[in-house]
Amino acid sequence: MAQKKILKALEGQTLDVPPVWMMRQAGRYLPEYRATRAKAGDFLSLCYSPEWATEVTLQPIRRFGFDAAILFADILLIPQALGLDLWFVQGEGPRLSTIETNKDLQKLGKIESIHTTLSPVYETVSRLSKALPDDVTLIGFAGAPWTVATYMIAGRGTPDQGPAHNLMQTNTSVFEGLMERIVDATALYLIEQIKAGAEVIKIFDSWAGSLSPDDFNKYSKQPTEEIIRRVHKECGSVPIICFPKGANQAGYESFANMNGVSCLALGQDMDTDWAAKNLQSKVCLQGNLDPSHMVNGGTALVDAVNNICDSLANGPHIFNLGHGITPDADPNNVQLMIDTVRARSNR
Ligand code: CP3
């Protein structure tokens, strides 16, 4: 049986005190992150430097003692490894060259060549697995095909994922060809992360909520299921956390019934009482504090943490935010969140 708290929860154990980590826990709200990023030059140089990426992954572990570390990288490294240009515009976000036609699709490199670009990431995972304290779990990750495709089609973040929906409808074969390539690349990428030492994998489908029920099944659930099948075939039963962000209750139920899913991450929009009742007997639940509490703090934060923990106390639960922590968050509020979680006892 697993010894680390996160792995116990992922095995389905209900723990006295839920383990805790945070999406984007290595990020701009931390002065030590900003200092390392300045040394590395820019965000992508940081992602591709095993030395600096290891350092920033470890910073929140040192400062707060979280129960898990998440590899420092980005879901958009896969499009870059497939041959798209990628850059980040300060204060605005990512920009990529786009996939719109069959010709664009044919220009993408061979799937196996992604390892040339991504090998520094595997090196980071390997360094982390040696450097982390014994009780801290190392989480690797990738974006889900739909979310990654939305960026590859639009060339940037979009409020409604309009360009990806348009391509899906007007040129389904290009859209599906792209999805297939992302599935292939993502499975290979995750398998290498596990071989390098990742103990758990998280798959981020940040834009799952914009899909209609049929499209959700076809383009969020099925591709994710196929990636998990390939990963488990190659690596055995590594725990998988899925985050179909913004999906409705039927969508979450279909993920909970999927083969090979250990845990579902909940956005802050998800009703935890409903989730406890309908999902927690099948999977561990992770979440789901509104990240705005990390800016505002105070008794509202403490009450919200306790409400979430109360509501998810009768099954496996990993405490987390409902989305990534924002740059304007106060590290003291992160400490208050952890202290509040750890002061609890379910029994
Ligand atoms: O959680 C972690 O700490 C692990 C590392 C991680 C990052 N991005 C680092 C990052 C993870 C797991 C991601 C996932 C990611 N990246 C997602 C899915 C999760 C989500 O947030 O919905 C998406 C959609 C992206 C794409 C992306 N990366 C965007 C849209 C942006 C710009 C927005 C922003 O916050 O600046 C990024 C940049 C990014 N990725 C930063 C970090 C720490 C900020 C980079 C910086 O300026 O230092």
PDB file of N, CA, C and O and ligand atoms in Angstrom, residues 23-28 33 37 43 70-76 88 93-94 141 151 204 206 323, ligand 1:
ATOM      1  N   MET A  23      -2.696  24.184  -8.029  1.00  0.00           N
ATOM      2  CA  MET A  23      -2.375  24.414  -9.447  1.00  0.00           C
ATOM      3  C   MET A  23      -1.623  25.729  -9.588  1.00  0.00           C
ATOM      4  O   MET A  23      -2.015  26.733  -8.976  1.00  0.00           O
ATOM      5  N   ARG A  24      -0.575  25.740 -10.418  1.00  0.00           N
ATOM      6  CA  ARG A  24       0.324  26.891 -10.610  1.00  0.00           C
ATOM      7  C   ARG A  24       1.041  27.295  -9.332  1.00  0.00           C
ATOM      8  O   ARG A  24       1.327  28.480  -9.116  1.00  0.00           O
ATOM      9  N   GLN A  25       1.330  26.292  -8.469  1.00  0.00           N
ATOM     10  CA  GLN A  25       1.965  26.636  -7.194  1.00  0.00           C
ATOM     11  C   GLN A  25       3.354  27.240  -7.387  1.00  0.00           C
ATOM     12  O   GLN A  25       3.827  27.982  -6.530  1.00  0.00           O
ATOM     13  N   ALA A  26       4.025  26.905  -8.496  1.00  0.00           N
ATOM     14  CA  ALA A  26       5.245  27.622  -8.860  1.00  0.00           C
ATOM     15  C   ALA A  26       4.825  28.701  -9.834  1.00  0.00           C
ATOM     16  O   ALA A  26       4.497  28.412 -10.977  1.00  0.00           O
ATOM     17  N   GLY A  27       4.803  29.948  -9.411  1.00  0.00           N
ATOM     18  CA  GLY A  27       4.305  30.980 -10.320  1.00  0.00           C
ATOM     19  C   GLY A  27       4.627  32.383  -9.828  1.00  0.00           C
ATOM     20  O   GLY A  27       5.305  32.562  -8.808  1.00  0.00           O
ATOM     21  N   ARG A  28       4.088  33.343 -10.564  1.00  0.00           N
ATOM     22  CA  ARG A  28       4.508  34.741 -10.369  1.00  0.00           C
ATOM     23  C   ARG A  28       4.124  35.352  -9.040  1.00  0.00           C
ATOM     24  O   ARG A  28       4.627  36.413  -8.684  1.00  0.00           O
ATOM     25  N   TYR A  33      10.135  32.782  -7.458  1.00  0.00           N
ATOM     26  CA  TYR A  33       9.863  32.386  -8.858  1.00  0.00           C
ATOM     27  C   TYR A  33      10.246  33.523  -9.799  1.00  0.00           C
ATOM     28  O   TYR A  33      10.931  33.314 -10.814  1.00  0.00           O
ATOM     29  N   ARG A  37      12.929  33.274 -12.774  1.00  0.00           N
ATOM     30  CA  ARG A  37      12.497  33.519 -14.148  1.00  0.00           C
ATOM     31  C   ARG A  37      13.333  34.622 -14.790  1.00  0.00           C
ATOM     32  O   ARG A  37      13.707  34.540 -15.958  1.00  0.00           O
ATOM     33  N   PHE A  43       9.908  32.770 -20.015  1.00  0.00           N
ATOM     34  CA  PHE A  43       9.157  31.613 -19.536  1.00  0.00           C
ATOM     35  C   PHE A  43       9.568  30.316 -20.241  1.00  0.00           C
ATOM     36  O   PHE A  43       9.773  29.281 -19.599  1.00  0.00           O
ATOM     37  N   ILE A  70       4.242  19.646  -8.781  1.00  0.00           N
ATOM     38  CA  ILE A  70       3.873  19.431 -10.190  1.00  0.00           C
ATOM     39  C   ILE A  70       5.017  19.940 -11.056  1.00  0.00           C
ATOM     40  O   ILE A  70       5.534  21.037 -10.840  1.00  0.00           O
ATOM     41  N   LEU A  71       5.413  19.084 -11.976  1.00  0.00           N
ATOM     42  CA  LEU A  71       6.454  19.423 -12.945  1.00  0.00           C
ATOM     43  C   LEU A  71       6.229  20.830 -13.474  1.00  0.00           C
ATOM     44  O   LEU A  71       5.111  21.184 -13.847  1.00  0.00           O
ATOM     45  N   PHE A  72       7.294  21.634 -13.555  1.00  0.00           N
ATOM     46  CA  PHE A  72       7.164  22.950 -14.158  1.00  0.00           C
ATOM     47  C   PHE A  72       7.370  22.838 -15.669  1.00  0.00           C
ATOM     48  O   PHE A  72       8.462  22.495 -16.132  1.00  0.00           O
ATOM     49  N   ALA A  73       6.325  23.097 -16.411  1.00  0.00           N
ATOM     50  CA  ALA A  73       6.355  23.038 -17.883  1.00  0.00           C
ATOM     51  C   ALA A  73       5.084  23.734 -18.344  1.00  0.00           C
ATOM     52  O   ALA A  73       4.495  24.510 -17.590  1.00  0.00           O
ATOM     53  N   ASP A  74       4.640  23.485 -19.576  1.00  0.00           N
ATOM     54  CA  ASP A  74       3.386  24.067 -20.037  1.00  0.00           C
ATOM     55  C   ASP A  74       2.718  23.130 -21.029  1.00  0.00           C
ATOM     56  O   ASP A  74       3.404  22.384 -21.737  1.00  0.00           O
ATOM     57  N   ILE A  75       1.389  23.187 -21.099  1.00  0.00           N
ATOM     58  CA  ILE A  75       0.685  22.317 -22.039  1.00  0.00           C
ATOM     59  C   ILE A  75       1.025  22.666 -23.497  1.00  0.00           C
ATOM     60  O   ILE A  75       0.810  21.858 -24.384  1.00  0.00           O
ATOM     61  N   LEU A  76       1.553  23.871 -23.732  1.00  0.00           N
ATOM     62  CA  LEU A  76       1.825  24.289 -25.118  1.00  0.00           C
ATOM     63  C   LEU A  76       3.207  23.855 -25.618  1.00  0.00           C
ATOM     64  O   LEU A  76       3.577  24.156 -26.754  1.00  0.00           O
ATOM     65  N   PHE A  88       5.504  33.771 -26.059  1.00  0.00           N
ATOM     66  CA  PHE A  88       4.596  34.361 -25.078  1.00  0.00           C
ATOM     67  C   PHE A  88       4.735  35.874 -25.132  1.00  0.00           C
ATOM     68  O   PHE A  88       5.837  36.397 -25.069  1.00  0.00           O
ATOM     69  N   GLY A  93      -0.205  36.598 -23.061  1.00  0.00           N
ATOM     70  CA  GLY A  93      -0.350  35.142 -23.129  1.00  0.00           C
ATOM     71  C   GLY A  93       0.308  34.554 -24.358  1.00  0.00           C
ATOM     72  O   GLY A  93       1.096  35.213 -25.038  1.00  0.00           O
ATOM     73  N   PRO A  94      -0.026  33.291 -24.652  1.00  0.00           N
ATOM     74  CA  PRO A  94       0.687  32.568 -25.703  1.00  0.00           C
ATOM     75  C   PRO A  94       0.268  32.957 -27.117  1.00  0.00           C
ATOM     76  O   PRO A  94      -0.879  33.340 -27.357  1.00  0.00           O
ATOM     77  N   PHE A 141       2.257  16.047 -16.224  1.00  0.00           N
ATOM     78  CA  PHE A 141       0.983  16.469 -16.813  1.00  0.00           C
ATOM     79  C   PHE A 141       1.098  16.707 -18.308  1.00  0.00           C
ATOM     80  O   PHE A 141       2.194  16.799 -18.862  1.00  0.00           O
ATOM     81  N   TYR A 151      -5.690  25.968 -28.937  1.00  0.00           N
ATOM     82  CA  TYR A 151      -4.575  26.918 -29.089  1.00  0.00           C
ATOM     83  C   TYR A 151      -3.891  26.754 -30.444  1.00  0.00           C
ATOM     84  O   TYR A 151      -3.460  27.731 -31.059  1.00  0.00           O
ATOM     85  N   PHE A 204      -5.105  18.122 -18.258  1.00  0.00           N
ATOM     86  CA  PHE A 204      -5.870  19.371 -18.151  1.00  0.00           C
ATOM     87  C   PHE A 204      -6.733  19.573 -19.391  1.00  0.00           C
ATOM     88  O   PHE A 204      -6.216  19.823 -20.472  1.00  0.00           O
ATOM     89  N   SER A 206      -8.901  22.261 -19.975  1.00  0.00           N
ATOM     90  CA  SER A 206      -9.372  23.551 -19.451  1.00  0.00           C
ATOM     91  C   SER A 206     -10.597  24.088 -20.185  1.00  0.00           C
ATOM     92  O   SER A 206     -11.372  24.853 -19.622  1.00  0.00           O
ATOM     93  N   HIS A 323      -8.853  26.382  -9.841  1.00  0.00           N
ATOM     94  CA  HIS A 323      -8.068  26.723 -11.037  1.00  0.00           C
ATOM     95  C   HIS A 323      -6.729  27.257 -10.524  1.00  0.00           C
ATOM     96  O   HIS A 323      -6.488  27.264  -9.320  1.00  0.00           O
TER      97      HIS A 323
HETATM   98  O1  CP3 B   1       0.575  24.001 -12.161  1.00  0.00           O
HETATM   99  C1  CP3 B   1       1.801  24.228 -12.264  1.00  0.00           C
HETATM  100  O2  CP3 B   1       2.424  24.979 -11.494  1.00  0.00           O
HETATM  101  C2  CP3 B   1       2.583  23.469 -13.319  1.00  0.00           C
HETATM  102  C3  CP3 B   1       2.991  24.202 -14.488  1.00  0.00           C
HETATM  103  C4  CP3 B   1       1.898  24.648 -15.439  1.00  0.00           C
HETATM  104  C5  CP3 B   1       1.938  25.890 -16.130  1.00  0.00           C
HETATM  105  N1  CP3 B   1       0.918  25.902 -17.022  1.00  0.00           N
HETATM  106  C6  CP3 B   1       2.949  26.921 -15.927  1.00  0.00           C
HETATM  107  C7  CP3 B   1       2.710  28.278 -16.458  1.00  0.00           C
HETATM  108  C8  CP3 B   1       0.769  23.969 -15.891  1.00  0.00           C
HETATM  109  C9  CP3 B   1       0.206  22.626 -15.439  1.00  0.00           C
HETATM  110  C10 CP3 B   1       0.174  24.771 -16.907  1.00  0.00           C
HETATM  111  C11 CP3 B   1      -1.009  24.336 -17.651  1.00  0.00           C
HETATM  112  C12 CP3 B   1      -1.578  25.221 -18.659  1.00  0.00           C
HETATM  113  N2  CP3 B   1      -0.936  26.112 -19.476  1.00  0.00           N
HETATM  114  C13 CP3 B   1      -2.946  25.221 -19.006  1.00  0.00           C
HETATM  115  C14 CP3 B   1      -4.004  24.315 -18.413  1.00  0.00           C
HETATM  116  C15 CP3 B   1      -4.426  24.721 -17.058  1.00  0.00           C
HETATM  117  C16 CP3 B   1      -5.182  26.040 -17.012  1.00  0.00           C
HETATM  118  O3  CP3 B   1      -4.600  27.008 -16.491  1.00  0.00           O
HETATM  119  O4  CP3 B   1      -6.328  26.085 -17.475  1.00  0.00           O
HETATM  120  C17 CP3 B   1      -3.121  26.172 -20.020  1.00  0.00           C
HETATM  121  C18 CP3 B   1      -4.433  26.534 -20.693  1.00  0.00           C
HETATM  122  C19 CP3 B   1      -1.836  26.730 -20.321  1.00  0.00           C
HETATM  123  C20 CP3 B   1      -1.491  27.719 -21.379  1.00  0.00           C
HETATM  124  C21 CP3 B   1      -0.884  28.942 -20.821  1.00  0.00           C
HETATM  125  N3  CP3 B   1       0.359  28.992 -20.215  1.00  0.00           N
HETATM  126  C22 CP3 B   1      -1.423  30.242 -20.804  1.00  0.00           C
HETATM  127  C23 CP3 B   1      -2.798  30.616 -21.358  1.00  0.00           C
HETATM  128  C24 CP3 B   1      -0.483  31.073 -20.199  1.00  0.00           C
HETATM  129  C25 CP3 B   1      -0.547  32.573 -20.059  1.00  0.00           C
HETATM  130  C26 CP3 B   1      -1.414  32.998 -18.931  1.00  0.00           C
HETATM  131  C27 CP3 B   1      -0.566  33.394 -17.760  1.00  0.00           C
HETATM  132  O5  CP3 B   1      -0.877  32.951 -16.646  1.00  0.00           O
HETATM  133  O6  CP3 B   1       0.379  34.146 -17.982  1.00  0.00           O
HETATM  134  C28 CP3 B   1       0.624  30.266 -19.797  1.00  0.00           C
HETATM  135  C29 CP3 B   1       1.831  30.709 -19.081  1.00  0.00           C
HETATM  136  C30 CP3 B   1       2.224  29.970 -17.850  1.00  0.00           C
HETATM  137  N4  CP3 B   1       2.206  28.626 -17.695  1.00  0.00           N
HETATM  138  C31 CP3 B   1       2.760  30.558 -16.667  1.00  0.00           C
HETATM  139  C32 CP3 B   1       3.070  29.502 -15.800  1.00  0.00           C
HETATM  140  C33 CP3 B   1       3.719  29.602 -14.446  1.00  0.00           C
HETATM  141  C34 CP3 B   1       3.032  32.033 -16.447  1.00  0.00           C
HETATM  142  C35 CP3 B   1       4.327  32.273 -17.155  1.00  0.00           C
HETATM  143  C36 CP3 B   1       5.135  33.426 -16.630  1.00  0.00           C
HETATM  144  O7  CP3 B   1       4.942  34.528 -17.153  1.00  0.00           O
HETATM  145  O8  CP3 B   1       6.002  33.216 -15.760  1.00  0.00           O
END
